[in-house]
Structures are given as C-alpha cells and as structure tokens.
XYZ file of C-alpha atoms in Angstrom:
668
model
C -100.345 21.604 29.381
C -100.190 18.733 31.735
C -97.153 17.823 33.770
C -96.474 14.750 31.627
C -96.371 16.917 28.517
C -93.759 19.228 30.105
C -91.715 16.194 31.004
C -91.820 14.977 27.397
C -90.817 18.393 26.061
C -87.997 18.665 28.607
C -86.751 15.208 27.711
C -86.677 16.002 23.994
C -84.894 19.314 24.573
C -82.372 17.638 26.867
C -81.715 14.940 24.272
C -81.137 17.607 21.612
C -78.705 19.451 23.886
C -76.730 16.317 24.773
C -76.602 15.112 21.162
C -75.338 18.534 20.108
C -72.655 18.486 22.775
C -71.582 14.919 21.994
C -71.373 15.648 18.277
C -68.850 18.352 19.037
C -66.556 15.737 20.645
C -67.306 12.895 18.248
C -64.711 13.800 15.636
C -61.924 13.931 18.230
C -63.051 10.643 19.753
C -63.121 8.984 16.339
C -59.637 10.276 15.581
C -58.346 8.882 18.869
C -59.968 5.520 18.171
C -58.380 5.490 14.741
C -54.926 6.391 16.082
C -55.093 3.760 18.833
C -56.355 1.039 16.468
C -59.573 0.611 18.473
C -61.776 0.520 15.354
C -62.451 -3.063 14.318
C -62.803 -2.169 10.673
C -64.013 0.673 8.503
C -64.774 -1.364 5.421
C -65.291 -5.064 6.078
C -64.575 -6.093 2.522
C -61.460 -3.955 2.327
C -59.781 -4.878 5.598
C -60.659 -8.530 6.060
C -59.976 -11.579 3.931
C -63.085 -13.475 2.735
C -62.674 -16.417 5.152
C -62.669 -13.956 8.073
C -65.333 -11.624 6.687
C -68.066 -14.254 6.311
C -67.553 -15.488 9.872
C -67.891 -11.987 11.229
C -70.985 -11.211 9.156
C -72.813 -14.529 9.663
C -72.284 -15.076 13.386
C -73.035 -11.511 14.446
C -73.453 -11.189 18.215
C -73.042 -14.953 18.670
C -69.395 -14.630 17.672
C -68.335 -13.697 21.225
C -70.123 -16.687 22.710
C -68.469 -19.065 20.250
C -65.064 -17.547 20.939
C -65.489 -18.081 24.688
C -66.396 -21.719 24.121
C -63.350 -22.231 21.878
C -61.006 -20.618 24.423
C -62.269 -22.932 27.157
C -61.712 -25.905 24.860
C -58.200 -24.714 23.915
C -57.164 -24.363 27.550
C -58.367 -27.882 28.271
C -56.467 -29.293 25.298
C -53.331 -27.398 26.316
C -53.495 -28.849 29.828
C -53.837 -32.314 28.290
C -50.833 -31.718 26.024
C -52.892 -32.004 22.836
C -51.179 -29.157 21.021
C -52.035 -30.218 17.483
C -55.760 -30.214 18.315
C -55.363 -26.836 20.011
C -53.757 -25.475 16.846
C -56.919 -26.006 14.811
C -59.068 -24.219 17.356
C -56.578 -21.362 17.694
C -56.661 -20.966 13.917
C -60.427 -20.596 14.114
C -60.221 -17.998 16.895
C -57.708 -15.995 14.840
C -60.347 -15.784 12.115
C -63.117 -14.907 14.577
C -61.066 -12.308 16.464
C -58.487 -11.009 13.960
C -58.083 -7.727 15.881
C -57.366 -9.419 19.229
C -53.522 -9.662 19.495
C -53.337 -12.226 22.353
C -54.885 -14.945 20.192
C -52.177 -14.466 17.550
C -49.473 -14.541 20.236
C -50.930 -17.717 21.742
C -51.180 -19.458 18.383
C -47.620 -18.445 17.433
C -46.229 -19.587 20.787
C -48.066 -22.893 20.537
C -46.508 -23.659 17.164
C -42.968 -22.427 17.929
C -42.604 -23.884 21.415
C -45.159 -26.662 21.901
C -45.877 -28.301 18.550
C -42.259 -27.986 17.371
C -40.858 -30.040 20.267
C -43.427 -32.754 19.591
C -41.656 -33.419 16.268
C -38.309 -35.164 15.900
C -36.474 -34.139 12.727
C -34.688 -30.804 12.140
C -36.868 -30.089 9.093
C -40.089 -30.558 11.063
C -38.819 -28.545 14.008
C -37.833 -25.661 11.734
C -41.169 -25.774 9.938
C -43.167 -25.228 13.118
C -40.817 -22.648 14.618
C -40.870 -20.641 11.397
C -44.640 -21.063 11.159
C -44.814 -19.174 14.450
C -42.967 -16.287 12.811
C -44.964 -16.347 9.584
C -48.320 -16.429 11.372
C -47.744 -13.065 13.001
C -45.520 -11.477 10.352
C -47.726 -12.302 7.366
C -51.178 -12.303 8.979
C -51.416 -11.039 12.554
C -49.660 -7.728 11.918
C -51.875 -7.086 8.887
C -54.881 -6.764 11.227
C -52.961 -5.358 14.218
C -50.214 -3.157 12.764
C -49.729 -1.218 16.009
C -49.661 -4.046 18.536
C -46.262 -4.240 20.210
C -47.154 -7.709 21.567
C -46.991 -9.130 18.067
C -43.662 -7.536 17.122
C -42.158 -8.595 20.425
C -43.338 -12.176 19.876
C -41.516 -12.333 16.522
C -38.413 -10.802 18.116
C -38.571 -13.335 20.965
C -38.749 -16.278 18.569
C -35.661 -15.035 16.716
C -33.745 -14.078 19.837
C -34.723 -16.837 22.261
C -36.079 -19.832 20.382
C -33.603 -19.663 17.497
C -30.789 -17.642 19.031
C -30.309 -19.120 22.492
C -29.144 -22.650 23.263
C -32.158 -23.869 25.237
C -33.553 -25.820 22.270
C -31.464 -28.850 21.323
C -31.959 -28.057 17.621
C -31.129 -24.363 17.798
C -28.224 -24.819 15.393
C -30.614 -26.206 12.777
C -32.830 -23.128 13.102
C -29.784 -20.902 12.652
C -28.690 -22.877 9.575
C -32.097 -22.635 7.914
C -32.327 -18.908 8.551
C -28.730 -18.261 7.440
C -29.472 -20.163 4.212
C -32.523 -17.972 3.544
C -30.737 -14.682 4.153
C -27.602 -15.742 2.293
C -29.742 -16.583 -0.734
C -30.956 -12.999 -0.808
C -27.981 -10.986 0.478
C -25.089 -13.307 -0.297
C -22.151 -14.476 1.833
C -20.056 -12.242 4.040
C -17.684 -10.058 2.059
C -13.946 -10.496 2.746
C -12.460 -7.968 5.166
C -15.940 -6.895 6.212
C -15.184 -3.569 7.873
C -18.024 -1.421 9.132
C -17.580 1.073 6.315
C -17.584 -1.564 3.563
C -20.627 -3.365 4.960
C -22.636 -0.152 5.280
C -21.638 1.041 1.816
C -22.732 -2.254 0.287
C -26.103 -2.270 2.048
C -26.848 1.408 1.383
C -27.333 0.590 -2.295
C -30.040 -1.886 -1.275
C -31.660 0.614 1.102
C -31.773 3.300 -1.607
C -33.240 0.977 -4.251
C -36.784 1.666 -5.566
C -39.641 -0.132 -3.841
C -41.507 -1.257 -6.964
C -40.677 -2.585 -10.408
C -42.470 0.371 -11.940
C -40.233 2.805 -10.050
C -37.099 0.873 -11.055
C -38.055 0.964 -14.747
C -38.706 4.703 -14.546
C -35.406 5.353 -12.743
C -33.122 4.864 -15.749
C -33.479 4.362 -19.484
C -33.027 0.736 -20.494
C -34.137 -0.711 -17.157
C -37.229 -2.183 -18.769
C -34.980 -4.376 -20.933
C -33.084 -5.520 -17.823
C -36.347 -6.467 -16.102
C -37.458 -8.476 -19.131
C -34.144 -10.352 -19.200
C -34.338 -11.084 -15.476
C -37.819 -12.505 -15.984
C -36.512 -14.613 -18.869
C -33.876 -16.031 -16.525
C -36.619 -17.168 -14.158
C -37.171 -14.466 -11.529
C -40.864 -13.441 -11.222
C -40.062 -9.735 -10.965
C -43.520 -8.176 -11.059
C -45.371 -5.777 -8.758
C -48.493 -7.922 -8.970
C -46.786 -11.183 -7.980
C -47.477 -12.688 -4.547
C -44.380 -13.665 -2.554
C -46.069 -13.797 0.845
C -44.904 -17.120 2.272
C -48.256 -17.713 3.991
C -50.227 -17.579 0.737
C -50.695 -20.863 -1.203
C -50.423 -19.105 -4.555
C -46.878 -17.998 -3.666
C -45.413 -21.529 -3.696
C -44.525 -21.506 -7.395
C -43.057 -17.981 -7.514
C -41.004 -18.615 -4.359
C -39.508 -21.770 -5.873
C -38.556 -19.741 -8.954
C -36.966 -17.097 -6.709
C -34.775 -19.695 -4.958
C -33.679 -21.179 -8.273
C -32.798 -17.767 -9.700
C -30.808 -16.748 -6.615
C -28.863 -20.012 -6.575
C -27.880 -19.422 -10.207
C -26.918 -15.822 -9.496
C -24.602 -16.591 -6.581
C -23.035 -19.483 -8.504
C -22.335 -17.083 -11.383
C -20.651 -14.407 -9.239
C -18.796 -16.693 -6.785
C -15.103 -15.825 -6.491
C -13.853 -18.310 -3.862
C -14.137 -22.103 -3.793
C -17.642 -23.472 -3.334
C -19.014 -26.935 -2.703
C -19.846 -27.205 -6.407
C -16.320 -26.157 -7.444
C -14.708 -28.876 -5.343
C -17.235 -31.607 -6.121
C -16.173 -34.802 -7.876
C -17.015 -34.841 -11.575
C -15.739 -35.557 -15.066
C -13.431 -32.576 -15.435
C -14.473 -28.952 -15.519
C -18.156 -28.569 -16.327
C -20.087 -25.324 -16.571
C -23.779 -25.275 -15.851
C -25.369 -23.712 -18.966
C -27.846 -21.802 -16.807
C -25.021 -20.406 -14.698
C -23.183 -19.489 -17.891
C -26.285 -17.689 -19.205
C -26.553 -15.763 -15.933
C -22.872 -14.858 -16.079
C -23.147 -13.666 -19.680
C -26.158 -11.518 -18.814
C -24.382 -9.898 -15.865
C -21.154 -9.314 -17.815
C -23.150 -7.544 -20.503
C -24.488 -4.878 -18.118
C -22.274 -1.815 -18.203
C -21.134 0.135 -16.322
C -20.610 -2.030 -13.240
C -22.558 0.453 -11.098
C -25.681 -0.228 -13.139
C -25.317 -3.954 -12.529
C -24.969 -3.251 -8.803
C -28.166 -1.177 -8.840
C -30.077 -3.981 -10.563
C -28.900 -6.579 -8.042
C -29.621 -4.212 -5.149
C -33.151 -3.638 -6.424
C -33.791 -7.385 -6.678
C -32.517 -7.861 -3.122
C -34.656 -4.990 -1.844
C -37.708 -6.311 -3.712
C -37.355 -9.773 -2.141
C -36.708 -8.455 1.368
C -39.905 -6.418 1.199
C -42.157 -8.924 -0.552
C -41.015 -12.238 0.903
C -39.789 -11.353 4.388
C -41.699 -8.117 5.105
C -38.398 -6.377 5.890
C -37.816 -2.703 5.176
C -34.265 -2.211 3.804
C -34.298 1.454 4.840
C -34.925 0.518 8.474
C -32.344 -2.273 8.220
C -29.746 0.237 7.056
C -30.736 2.722 9.753
C -30.231 0.041 12.424
C -26.836 -0.829 10.954
C -25.814 2.827 11.159
C -27.049 3.048 14.755
C -25.897 -0.253 16.226
C -23.287 -1.721 13.919
C -22.725 -3.712 10.711
C -25.280 -6.475 11.256
C -24.851 -9.761 9.480
C -28.501 -10.369 8.610
C -27.871 -14.093 8.467
C -27.693 -13.967 12.293
C -31.047 -14.452 14.018
C -30.087 -11.928 16.718
C -30.100 -9.130 14.131
C -33.734 -9.891 13.329
C -34.619 -9.938 17.011
C -33.362 -6.350 17.112
C -35.190 -5.390 13.908
C -38.622 -6.551 15.090
C -38.098 -5.087 18.565
C -37.349 -1.639 17.163
C -40.130 -1.819 14.579
C -42.651 -2.726 17.293
C -41.703 0.154 19.577
C -41.993 2.601 16.682
C -45.378 1.437 15.488
C -47.037 0.848 18.845
C -49.042 3.500 20.693
C -47.492 4.729 23.910
C -50.208 3.240 26.118
C -49.316 -0.307 25.096
C -45.791 -0.206 26.527
C -46.166 2.339 29.317
C -45.675 -0.237 32.068
C -42.070 -0.083 33.320
C -41.603 -3.844 33.523
C -43.141 -4.364 30.097
C -40.894 -1.701 28.641
C -37.865 -3.200 30.353
C -38.648 -6.650 28.952
C -38.940 -5.162 25.471
C -35.621 -3.346 25.758
C -33.939 -6.399 27.232
C -34.446 -8.210 23.943
C -32.569 -5.386 22.223
C -29.822 -5.324 24.857
C -29.227 -9.065 25.047
C -29.372 -9.471 21.285
C -26.581 -6.882 20.986
C -24.653 -8.652 23.740
C -24.984 -11.970 21.920
C -23.790 -10.381 18.678
C -20.620 -9.283 20.461
C -20.186 -12.870 21.671
C -21.106 -14.719 18.481
C -22.092 -12.297 15.734
C -19.295 -13.283 13.328
C -21.005 -16.000 11.315
C -19.098 -18.716 9.445
C -21.487 -20.519 7.127
C -20.914 -22.940 4.256
C -24.302 -23.840 2.759
C -24.751 -27.415 1.619
C -26.925 -27.381 -1.520
C -28.270 -30.883 -0.877
C -29.008 -30.839 2.858
C -29.180 -27.596 4.835
C -28.505 -29.466 8.077
C -25.168 -30.638 6.721
C -24.050 -27.048 6.138
C -21.082 -25.942 8.190
C -22.131 -23.356 10.764
C -20.124 -21.602 13.456
C -20.225 -18.293 15.295
C -17.264 -16.278 16.541
C -17.108 -13.111 18.657
C -17.702 -9.854 16.778
C -15.878 -7.210 18.788
C -17.469 -4.389 16.781
C -20.594 -4.707 18.923
C -18.870 -4.288 22.286
C -19.036 -0.480 22.263
C -22.745 -0.206 21.448
C -23.660 -2.923 23.948
C -21.751 -1.061 26.652
C -23.565 2.174 25.759
C -26.907 0.366 25.877
C -26.166 -0.959 29.367
C -25.399 2.576 30.515
C -28.544 4.069 28.943
C -30.845 1.448 30.444
C -29.049 1.655 33.784
C -29.798 5.358 34.030
C -33.384 4.791 33.003
C -34.069 2.065 35.553
C -32.162 3.561 38.485
C -28.721 2.592 39.711
C -28.133 0.952 43.078
C -26.171 2.981 45.654
C -22.947 0.969 45.377
C -22.917 1.178 41.582
C -22.760 4.579 40.002
C -25.449 5.559 37.519
C -23.047 4.727 34.709
C -22.729 1.182 35.996
C -25.888 -0.387 34.617
C -28.676 0.050 37.174
C -30.204 -2.267 39.742
C -31.719 -4.587 37.139
C -28.704 -4.697 34.832
C -25.586 -3.849 36.858
C -24.286 -7.363 37.459
C -24.871 -8.316 33.818
C -23.028 -5.183 32.711
C -20.080 -6.022 34.936
C -19.856 -9.601 33.670
C -20.158 -8.392 30.074
C -17.231 -6.000 30.559
C -15.113 -8.781 32.063
C -15.700 -10.775 28.889
C -15.062 -7.745 26.694
C -11.748 -6.879 28.352
C -10.425 -10.409 27.857
C -11.716 -10.708 24.290
C -10.198 -7.380 23.274
C -6.896 -8.150 24.971
C -6.526 -11.503 23.252
C -7.582 -9.939 19.925
C -4.639 -7.535 20.149
C -6.786 -4.454 20.935
C -5.106 -3.607 24.233
C -6.061 0.075 24.066
C -9.790 -0.697 24.010
C -9.312 -3.369 26.658
C -7.567 -0.829 28.916
C -10.435 1.650 28.433
C -13.058 -0.815 29.643
C -10.832 -2.060 32.449
C -10.537 1.531 33.699
C -14.326 1.817 33.474
C -14.743 -1.279 35.628
C -12.316 0.085 38.210
C -14.093 3.421 38.428
C -17.753 2.425 38.269
C -18.010 -0.992 39.909
C -16.742 -0.395 43.418
C -17.356 -1.898 46.813
C -20.491 -0.737 48.711
C -18.288 1.630 50.755
C -16.920 3.245 47.594
C -13.490 1.605 47.601
C -11.985 0.105 44.458
C -12.411 -3.647 44.300
C -9.145 -5.576 44.770
C -9.615 -7.479 41.504
C -9.368 -4.184 39.588
C -6.196 -3.032 41.350
C -4.030 -5.360 39.271
C -2.434 -4.333 35.953
C -4.494 -5.104 32.880
C -2.362 -8.030 31.742
C -2.408 -9.547 35.219
C -6.210 -9.190 35.331
C -6.623 -10.973 32.006
C -4.042 -13.704 32.441
C -4.863 -14.039 36.118
C -8.450 -14.700 35.182
C -7.259 -17.559 33.049
C -5.192 -18.960 35.891
C -8.100 -18.642 38.292
C -10.180 -20.733 35.899
C -7.429 -23.241 35.220
C -9.592 -26.160 36.313
C -12.347 -25.081 33.941
C -9.952 -24.636 31.026
C -8.049 -27.833 31.948
C -4.793 -25.958 31.743
C -3.509 -22.910 29.928
C -2.937 -25.048 26.840
C -6.688 -25.143 26.243
C -6.805 -21.369 26.159
C -3.893 -21.197 23.728
C -5.309 -23.944 21.535
C -8.682 -22.218 21.530
C -7.129 -18.983 20.284
C -5.203 -20.875 17.599
C -8.291 -22.758 16.461
C -10.252 -19.518 16.261
C -7.418 -17.881 14.299
C -7.436 -20.701 11.735
C -11.207 -20.381 11.480
C -10.878 -16.678 10.687
C -8.357 -17.453 7.957
C -10.722 -20.085 6.542
C -13.276 -17.303 5.979
C -10.794 -14.947 4.321
C -10.186 -12.701 7.337
C -6.403 -12.491 7.254
C -6.063 -9.632 9.731
C -8.236 -11.402 12.302
C -6.091 -14.506 11.830
C -2.932 -12.543 12.560
C -4.384 -11.034 15.738
C -5.586 -14.375 17.022
C -2.313 -16.150 16.261
C -0.214 -13.479 17.943
C -2.542 -13.423 20.959
C -2.036 -17.161 21.386
C 1.720 -16.617 21.196
C 1.491 -13.843 23.800
C -0.503 -16.029 26.197
C 2.013 -18.857 25.764
C 4.892 -16.471 26.469
C 3.222 -15.084 29.619
C 2.564 -18.546 30.979
C 6.086 -19.793 30.269
C 7.781 -16.685 31.678
C 6.201 -17.395 35.046
C 7.507 -20.967 34.919
C 10.963 -20.446 33.464
C 12.534 -21.520 36.771
C 10.035 -24.308 37.386
C 11.944 -27.578 37.666
C 8.790 -29.669 37.319
C 8.399 -30.409 33.583
C 4.749 -31.422 33.865
C 3.805 -27.770 34.318
C 5.678 -26.732 31.169
C 3.826 -26.218 27.924
C 5.141 -27.690 24.654
C 7.069 -25.435 22.304
C 4.638 -22.920 20.797
C 5.570 -23.846 17.242
C 4.703 -27.425 17.990
C 1.392 -26.375 19.548
C 0.501 -24.308 16.481
C 1.367 -27.166 14.135
C -0.667 -29.645 16.170
C -3.652 -27.281 16.323
C -3.578 -26.872 12.543
C -3.753 -30.664 12.244
C -6.688 -30.707 14.671
C -8.479 -27.999 12.692
C -8.083 -29.883 9.415
C -9.324 -33.152 10.898
C -12.313 -31.888 12.908
C -15.454 -33.139 11.100
C -17.559 -30.166 12.184
C -15.407 -27.650 10.295
C -16.587 -27.095 6.724
C -14.585 -28.649 3.905
C -14.765 -25.523 1.738
C -13.287 -23.444 4.548
C -10.531 -25.993 5.106
C -9.677 -25.898 1.405
C -9.578 -22.106 1.483
C -7.322 -22.196 4.550
C -4.993 -24.684 2.856
C -4.747 -22.368 -0.132
C -4.236 -19.174 1.890
C -1.876 -20.415 4.612
C 0.506 -17.454 4.793
C 3.623 -18.522 2.972
C 4.517 -21.299 5.383
C 5.419 -24.218 3.146
C 7.175 -26.043 5.986
C 4.056 -25.672 8.094
C 1.975 -27.506 5.485
C 4.673 -30.091 4.942
C 4.818 -30.772 8.668
C 1.159 -31.806 8.912
C 0.565 -33.289 5.463
C 1.281 -36.957 6.122
C -0.712 -36.753 9.337
C -3.863 -35.183 7.911
C -3.934 -36.342 4.277
C -5.634 -39.739 4.874
C -8.305 -38.132 7.043
C -8.942 -35.331 4.575
C -9.210 -37.763 1.669
C -11.710 -39.878 3.580
C -13.744 -36.782 4.534
C -13.820 -35.643 0.900
C -15.217 -39.026 -0.157
C -17.903 -38.948 2.555
C -18.902 -35.362 1.849
C -22.304 -34.671 0.312
C -21.674 -34.168 -2.551
C -18.291 -35.979 -2.714
C -15.319 -33.631 -3.184
C -12.212 -33.975 -5.330
C -9.450 -34.451 -2.745
C -6.553 -33.515 -5.014
C -8.319 -30.350 -6.125
C -9.318 -29.298 -2.614
C -6.034 -30.183 -0.876
C -3.069 -30.384 -3.278
C 0.032 -31.989 -1.792
C 2.678 -29.432 -0.770
C 5.677 -29.404 -3.113
C 8.913 -30.949 -1.950
C 7.390 -33.617 0.288
C 9.958 -36.286 -0.733
C 12.856 -34.081 0.358
C 11.011 -33.072 3.524
C 10.449 -36.696 4.529
C 14.160 -37.489 4.075
C 15.156 -34.491 6.179
C 12.548 -35.317 8.870
C 12.366 -39.098 9.232
C 10.490 -38.616 12.536
C 7.867 -36.069 13.510
C 9.667 -32.778 14.295
C 9.056 -30.780 17.434
C 9.545 -27.463 15.648
C 8.776 -26.513 12.104
C 8.388 -22.753 11.766
C 11.203 -20.253 11.151
C 12.186 -18.463 14.337
C 11.498 -14.809 13.408
C 9.881 -14.275 16.813
C 7.111 -16.661 15.727
C 4.964 -13.678 14.741
C 2.569 -14.094 11.833
C 2.158 -11.485 9.107
C -1.172 -10.862 7.366
C -1.893 -13.123 4.411
C -2.056 -10.045 2.215
C 1.694 -9.564 2.795
C 4.110 -12.132 1.308
C 6.772 -13.565 3.568
C 10.361 -12.470 3.051
C 11.847 -13.978 -0.062
C 8.461 -15.100 -1.343
C 6.981 -13.732 -4.527
C 3.541 -12.238 -4.242
C 1.074 -14.570 -5.993
C -0.716 -13.307 -9.063
C -4.246 -12.095 -8.526
C-alpha cells in the first residue's frame, strides 16, 4: 500500500480511538452542563414560550448578529436618556437571549430605576418599579432558575429601591406592597410575640400545595372548595395567577375582591368602613354571606386550615413565594412582617444563594455584596420593622403608613455582623468578634443604636449585655478600652443624648419622641410596648431634671412631665399623618385615664371633627371619638388649661390589659 493509504488508515483509526475516549467522558460532561444550567434547552417547545421559540428557530445563526446590533442601539439610547425606547429593544433581546441573565437584569434595572423616575405620579412610579420585579420573578427566573444575578436583582429592588429613602416616593412603594401582602396575610395580630407569629404562619407553611391535595386531605373539603368558588375566589389548580400573563387579569381581580370581603368579615377592631359616615348601621350582604359561610365551618381548626390553604395557594401562584421557605426564614432570623419590603429582600437573597451554582458567587466581593443585602435588611428591620399600616380602600396612597423599631431583630443582626466579620477578616484593633475590616465600623454604630433603643424600651439587661460587648471588643488600636465605654450604662445612654443636644433641639425632643412612639404603639393594640415607651420617657425626664434640680436658670428646666405627656397626646391626635383608625383605637383604649382625655378634649375636638369630614371616605366623628363623660363638671373645675392632669402614683403607666385601681374591667 502506498504511503497515502497508510495515512488514511491511521487517520480513521485515530478518529475511532478519540471518539471512543470522548464518549466515555460525554455523559459526565452532559451532567455537568445540566447541573450548571449551560444547556440552552432540551426541548424547544417544552422550555420556551411560542413568541421566543419562533425567533430562535427562524433566525438561526443570525440571532447573535441581531442581538449585537440591538445592544449597540440600546447603549446609544441609554446615553441619550431615551429609556422608553430602550425598553422595547431590551424586551426583544430578552426574547432572543432568554438564557442570558444580564439582559434580564438590565431590563429590570431600566424599568425600576430609569423609566420609573421619568414618571410623576405615585401610581406610575409603583407600576414601573414593580414591573422590574415581575419581569425577573415571573419570566427571567423561569429560563434561568439558577442565576444568582436575577435573585439578587429582585432582592435589591425590594431592599434598596423600595426599602431605602433615596427615592422620593419610597413610602408609596412601601404602601402598595404592604397593601398587597396584607390582602393575603392580613394585618398584624395584637401582641405579636415571636411564638404567636410563628405558630400562625406554620399553618400556612404546612398547607397543601394544590387544590387536589387539599380536597384529598380531609373529607368534606371538596364542599368547602365549591363554596369558596361560589363566593368568588378562582380556587383551581389550572387557573393562571401569574401577574405577567394577560389572561390572569380577571382572576386576579376576583382574588382581590374575595380577600377584601374576607378581611371585612373577620375584622375585630375598628376599620375605615366601620367609622365611615352613613345612614346608620349597614351590613354589606356579601360580607354577611362570607361571615355566615365562615361561621358554619366547624371546628374552628378546620376553618383555620381552609384559610391557611388559600393564603398558601395565593403566595405560591401570584407572588411565586414558597411558604415553607418563608417559615424557615422566620424560624432562623425572626418573626418577619411580610408586609415589610426588607423581609422580601432577605427572602430573594437566600433563595438565590440556595439555587445558584457555587461558581457564580465564588468571588469574595460578589459574595460579600450578596450577604450585605441580607445583613442590612436585618439591620433595617431592627430599626423600622414594626409596621403600622391602615389601608385606605379608595386610595392606597392615602393609607396611613409608619415604621417603628422592632427590637426582636437586634440579636440576629448582631450575630450576622459577627459571622461576616470572621469570614472577611478582622482588623488588628478590632477582635474577630467585632465585625471585620469591611463591617466593623457599621457593627459598632449598630450596637450604639441598639443599646440606646433597648435602654429606652425598658430592656436594660439586654442593653447592658451589648454595652459590655462594645467595651470588650471595640478597643483602641493599642488594646485599651475606649473612654466612651468606661462610663456606666445610664451615663452612656443619657450622655449620648446630651452630646447630641443640638441635633435633638433639647432633651424635650427626645422625651416627646418616646411619648409619641408610645402612643403609636397603643394605637396598634400593643399595650405592653406602650407602657415601656411611656415609662422610658418618664425615666429620661427624671434623669434630666435630677441633674438640674439646683439649676437656678428656669430656661433649662423642662415642663412638668404630666403636662408634657398631655401635650404630646394632643399633638398625636392632631397630626394629619397619623391614621384616623389608629387614633380612634387609641382614644378607645387609653388606659383608664378619664382625666387625661378630659384634659385634651376641648383642644383637639375641633381638629378631629374637621379631619373626620376631610377623610376619604368621610368618618363619623361622634362614633370615632365620643366625648369623655363629665366634661361639664371638668370645665367648671378647670376654667383655665391645667398644668397637671394625671394622678400622682409615680406617674407610671400600667398595661392597658390591667384596669386602674378602682376601675371595673370592661366587658370583652
């Protein structure tokens, strides 16, 4: 045979050998590609929607060229500030490259940050910010379920765009989201301890995932499902509740209507509808039908399981939230109020790290940025995780919204600072427990806040624990204890107030702030929190006045504390930003202090009546704020405004659950 023939034979034999060898590795390579989501699709018709599938099939190899041209055009439009035009092109790229996460992130960012600020009303702003969430949640993750970039983008929108104060309409975003979550999960329960919150949500987490499973769980559940459908809820496994699908518009409207009827039927405290002006007591027949249906379900545990299943069904289908993971996070980090956007920043951060392959977040800085969202969201929950929300059924933006510190998240935030500090190396002059070179100063500032918050909330033991931690772990570079931590705890806390006297414009602002916050707690039914806040204000007043008992200059003296408390109650009742329902609840629950209400009545009544008339909808003033009894006698006894009005008794409040001495306990 000729040389060329031997070459041909050798080539064929070599090809056979190499193909044989490669086939031995092919299965492992395919498995790795599958695990790392590197396969574009296995079945085009199964994995891709029709509008994406035809583009992929028709354009073939020209798809990459078209994508490059569109990206160049998008960048030019972005530089020119033409964000709406860029949106259309980004939408097209998402369809051409559905498995390319950066295009989804870009499109989401463009809507949430760029297009939203080009609009001017709260409704329009919310629409575009929430569109940024829906784009990735309902579509991007479907094609890229293991891309941490996408989960982190959703978390960042919740945490930063909605949660922080950099956007001038951030409160509107929080209102809209609180309204959505409250429709599904309901308002905060009274006396919401960690144990009660977890017990309530565990029923939701344990609920079946499908209607079929719920029907099979217990005899008679099929009849309950039929009745729920009759009342308007589209409870069906085949129904589409994905907010990004056009066919879901009708079912979602029915869901909102059903939930509004349900919460109206089970409401126990005053609501906007209860206090609204109207011709006497009227009962909505639909609400009455809902109430009759619920009352007919026995035992009560079965009714709770039905409601929990409906809540679980809607969380999964409408918001793509897994109740089991939500409950797990509540067990790990604390009793989240899911109406708070920070809680959802944590949810999507954790979900992304669990679903993503290790190679996608193996960079230290990238991992740190991901964990910072978790850390700072927890920190913000400790600062403002106690949500006070009164939904306005006519205009969401007129709903009362406020956030108070939630001290239950201080411990877990502190532990998170320590864990991340160890992971990212501590600086020499901070011990490893002190937060690390990236996080140490933030940890120290957080603990300063925590010590003061706990002290003023009456939790001096916890405050002392964190003060001791500061003293031990945040030392000078030479290892000595910092002078600021050498003082007694009370001196550190009160001294901090004195050092910031110019910022607070006097100690009276600090006292008034504590009183205002205490009244706000009582307006939400948290009697114990009210007591702590009121007594903390009294303690701060006493500390300030003790240091000035020999001061001959009267301008540095504070007014009598009882007068300050009375005046702050009047301020609270007259502030327009405080919700009218909460004010009415406060007026009803004021702890047995008739003289307290009498002392402010003539001052606040005209304002309250005017506010009731201007409310949307208008409220019945006499129903919301009944005049205290005995006002004629009080006016004769106090022809001028008194400087004191409360019984001496050390000026210490008792919880609203305990009647004052000589007072009969009201009937339930």
